[in-house]
Coordinates of N, CA, C and O in Angstrom, one line a residue:
X1288 N 7.2 -9.2 -0.6 CA 6.1 -8.4 -0.2 C 6.4 -6.9 0.0 O 6.9 -6.5 1.0
X1289 N 6.2 -6.3 -1.0 CA 6.4 -4.7 -1.0 C 5.2 -3.9 -0.8 O 5.4 -2.6 -0.8
X1290 N 4.1 -4.4 -0.5 CA 3.0 -3.7 -0.3 C 3.0 -2.9 1.1 O 3.3 -3.5 2.0
X1291 N 2.8 -1.7 1.0 CA 2.8 -0.8 2.2 C 1.4 -0.8 2.9 O 0.4 -0.8 2.2
X1292 N 1.4 -0.8 4.2 CA 0.2 -0.8 4.9 C 0.0 0.6 5.5 O 0.7 1.0 6.4
X1293 N -1.0 1.4 5.0 CA -1.3 2.7 5.6 C -2.0 2.6 6.9 O -2.8 1.8 7.2
X1294 N -1.6 3.5 7.8 CA -2.1 3.5 9.1 C -3.2 4.6 9.1 O -2.9 5.8 8.7
X1295 N -4.4 4.4 9.4 CA -5.5 5.4 9.3 C -5.8 5.9 10.7 O -5.4 5.3 11.8
X1296 N -6.5 7.0 10.9 CA -7.0 7.5 12.2 C -7.8 6.5 12.9 O -7.6 6.5 14.1
X1297 N -8.6 5.7 12.2 CA -9.4 4.7 12.9 C -8.6 3.7 13.6 O -8.8 3.3 14.8
X1298 N -7.5 3.3 12.9 CA -6.6 2.3 13.5 C -6.0 2.9 14.9 O -5.9 2.3 15.9
X1299 N -5.6 4.2 14.8 CA -5.0 4.8 16.0 C -6.0 5.0 17.0 O -5.7 4.8 18.2
X1300 N -7.2 5.3 16.7 CA -8.2 5.5 17.7 C -8.7 4.2 18.4 O -8.8 4.2 19.6
X1301 N -8.6 3.2 17.5 CA -9.0 1.8 18.3 C -7.7 1.4 19.2 O -8.0 0.9 20.3
X1302 N -6.6 1.7 18.7 CA -5.4 1.4 19.5 C -5.4 2.2 20.8 O -5.1 1.7 21.9
X1303 N -5.6 3.4 20.7 CA -5.6 4.3 22.0 C -6.9 3.8 22.9 O -6.5 3.7 24.2
X1304 N -8.0 3.6 22.4 CA -9.1 3.1 23.3 C -8.8 1.8 23.9 O -9.0 1.7 25.2
X1305 N -8.3 0.8 23.1 CA -8.0 -0.5 23.7 C -6.9 -0.4 24.7 O -6.9 -1.0 25.8
X1306 N -5.8 0.5 24.5 CA -4.7 0.7 25.3 C -5.1 1.4 26.7 O -4.7 0.9 27.7
X1307 N -5.9 2.4 26.6 CA -6.3 3.1 27.7 C -7.2 2.2 28.6 O -7.1 2.2 29.8
X1308 N -8.1 1.5 27.9 CA -9.0 0.6 28.7 C -8.2 -0.5 29.4 O -8.4 -0.8 30.6
X1309 N -7.3 -1.2 28.6 CA -6.4 -2.2 29.1 C -5.5 -1.7 30.3 O -5.2 -2.3 31.3
X1310 N -4.9 -0.4 30.1 CA -4.1 0.3 31.1 C -4.8 0.5 32.3 O -4.3 0.3 33.5
X1311 N -6.0 0.8 32.3 CA -6.8 1.0 33.4 C -7.1 -0.2 34.2 O -7.1 -0.2 35.4
X1312 N -7.4 -1.2 33.4 CA -7.6 -2.5 34.1 C -6.4 -3.1 34.7 O -6.4 -3.7 35.7
X1313 N -5.2 -3.0 34.0 CA -4.0 -3.4 34.6 C -3.7 -2.6 35.9 O -3.3 -3.2 36.9
X1314 N -3.9 -1.3 35.8 CA -3.7 -0.5 37.0 C -4.6 -0.9 38.2 O -4.2 -0.8 39.3
X1315 N -5.8 -1.1 37.8 CA -6.8 -1.5 38.8 C -6.4 -2.9 39.5 O -6.6 -3.1 40.6
X1316 N -5.9 -3.8 38.7 CA -5.3 -5.1 39.2 C -4.2 -5.0 40.0 O -4.1 -5.8 41.0
X1317 N -3.3 -4.1 39.8 CA -2.0 -3.9 40.5 C -2.0 -2.9 41.6 O -1.2 -3.1 42.5
X1318 N -2.7 -1.8 41.5 CA -2.7 -0.8 42.5 C -4.1 -0.5 43.0 O -5.0 -0.7 42.2
X1319 N -4.2 -0.1 44.2 CA -5.6 0.2 44.8 C -6.1 1.4 44.0 O -5.5 2.4 43.7
X1320 N -7.5 1.4 43.9 CA -8.2 2.4 43.1 C -8.3 3.6 44.0 O -9.1 3.7 45.0
X1321 N -7.6 4.6 43.7 CA -7.7 5.9 44.3 C -7.1 7.0 43.4 O -6.2 6.7 42.6
X1322 N -7.5 8.2 43.5 CA -6.9 9.2 42.5 C -5.6 9.7 43.2 O -5.6 10.5 44.1
X1323 N -4.6 9.0 42.7 CA -3.3 9.3 43.2 C -2.2 9.3 42.1 O -2.5 8.7 41.0
X1324 N -1.1 10.0 42.1 CA -0.1 9.9 41.1 C 0.3 8.5 40.8 O 0.6 8.2 39.7
X1325 N 0.3 7.7 41.8 CA 0.8 6.3 41.5 C -0.2 5.5 40.6 O 0.2 4.8 39.8
X1326 N -1.6 5.7 40.9 CA -2.5 5.1 40.1 C -2.6 5.7 38.7 O -2.6 4.9 37.7
X1327 N -2.4 6.9 38.5 CA -2.4 7.5 37.2 C -1.1 7.0 36.3 O -1.2 6.7 35.2
X1328 N 0.0 6.9 37.1 CA 1.2 6.4 36.5 C 1.1 5.0 36.0 O 1.6 4.6 34.9
X1329 N 0.5 4.2 36.8 CA 0.2 2.8 36.5 C -0.7 2.7 35.4 O -0.5 1.7 34.5
X1330 N -1.7 3.6 35.2 CA -2.6 3.5 34.0 C -1.8 3.8 32.8 O -1.9 3.1 31.7
X1331 N -1.0 4.9 32.8 CA -0.1 5.3 31.7 C 0.8 4.2 31.3 O 1.1 4.0 30.2
X1332 N 1.5 3.6 32.3 CA 2.5 2.5 32.1 C 1.8 1.3 31.3 O 2.3 0.8 30.4
X1333 N 0.7 1.0 31.9 CA -0.1 -0.1 31.3 C -0.5 0.1 29.9 O -0.4 -0.7 29.0
X1334 N -1.0 1.4 29.6 CA -1.4 1.8 28.3 C -0.3 1.9 27.3 O -0.4 1.4 26.2
X1335 N 0.7 2.4 27.7 CA 1.9 2.4 26.8 C 2.5 0.9 26.4 O 2.7 0.6 25.3
X1336 N 2.5 0.1 27.5 CA 2.9 -1.2 27.2 C 1.9 -1.9 26.4 O 2.3 -2.6 25.3
X1337 N 0.6 -1.8 26.5 CA -0.4 -2.4 25.6 C -0.2 -1.8 24.2 O -0.4 -2.7 23.2
X1338 N -0.1 -0.5 24.1 CA 0.0 0.1 22.7 C 1.2 -0.4 22.0 O 1.2 -0.7 20.8
X1339 N 2.4 -0.7 22.7 CA 3.6 -1.3 22.1 C 3.3 -2.7 21.6 O 3.7 -3.1 20.4
X1340 N 2.6 -3.5 22.4 CA 2.5 -4.9 22.1 C 1.3 -5.1 21.2 O 1.2 -6.2 20.6
X1341 N 0.3 -4.1 21.1 CA -0.9 -4.5 20.4 C -1.0 -3.7 19.0 O -2.0 -3.9 18.2
X1342 N 0.1 -3.0 18.6 CA 0.1 -2.2 17.4 C 0.0 -3.3 16.2 O -0.9 -3.0 15.2
X1343 N 0.8 -4.2 16.1 CA 0.8 -5.2 15.1 C -0.5 -5.9 15.0 O -1.1 -6.1 13.9
X1344 N -1.0 -6.5 16.1 CA -2.3 -7.2 16.0 C -3.5 -6.4 15.6 O -4.3 -6.8 14.9
X1345 N -3.5 -5.0 16.1 CA -4.6 -4.2 15.6 C -4.5 -4.0 14.1 O -5.5 -4.0 13.4
X1346 N -3.3 -3.7 13.6 CA -3.0 -3.4 12.2 C -3.5 -4.8 11.4 O -4.1 -4.9 10.2
X1347 N -3.1 -6.0 11.9 CA -3.4 -7.2 11.3 C -4.9 -7.4 11.3 O -5.4 -8.0 10.2
X1348 N -5.6 -7.2 12.4 CA -7.0 -7.3 12.4 C -7.7 -6.4 11.4 O -8.6 -6.8 10.6
X1349 N -7.2 -5.2 11.2 CA -7.8 -4.3 10.3 C -7.6 -4.8 8.8 O -8.5 -4.8 8.0
X1350 N -6.4 -5.3 8.6 CA -6.2 -5.9 7.1 C -7.0 -7.1 6.9 O -7.6 -7.3 5.9
X1351 N -7.2 -7.9 8.0 CA -8.1 -9.1 7.8 C -9.5 -8.7 7.5 O -10.2 -9.2 6.7
X1352 N -10.0 -7.6 8.2 CA -11.4 -7.1 8.0 C -11.4 -6.5 6.6 O -12.6 -6.7 6.0
X1353 N -10.4 -5.7 6.3 CA -10.5 -5.2 4.8 C -10.6 -6.2 3.8 O -11.3 -6.0 2.8
X1354 N -9.8 -7.2 3.9 CA -9.8 -8.4 3.0 C -11.2 -9.1 2.9 O -11.7 -9.4 1.9
X1355 N -11.7 -9.3 4.2 CA -13.0 -9.9 4.3 C -14.1 -9.1 3.6 O -15.0 -9.6 2.9
X1356 N -14.1 -7.8 3.7 CA -15.1 -6.9 3.2 C -15.0 -6.9 1.6 O -15.9 -6.8 0.9
X1357 N -13.7 -6.9 1.1 CA -13.5 -7.0 -0.3 C -14.0 -8.2 -1.0 O -14.5 -8.3 -2.1
X1358 N -14.0 -9.3 -0.2 CA -14.4 -10.5 -0.8 C -15.9 -10.7 -0.9 O -16.4 -11.5 -1.7
X1359 N -16.7 -9.9 -0.2 CA -18.1 -9.9 -0.1 C -18.6 -9.2 -1.4 O -18.1 -8.5 -2.1

């Protein structure tokens, strides 16, 4: 399998949106909701963790959708 998978801006934007939303939900679940450095740090830690673990699934979903569109 020598086919390269290009990363597009849409892929990165989806990954950022999902990661920030998930990071906010993780922070909300673990830390009380208040504007504090601890809450902001929890959001960023959750977002980075999700971005790390969701990069491959987001790219896989994009490839699946591209293949599905080509079959139509």
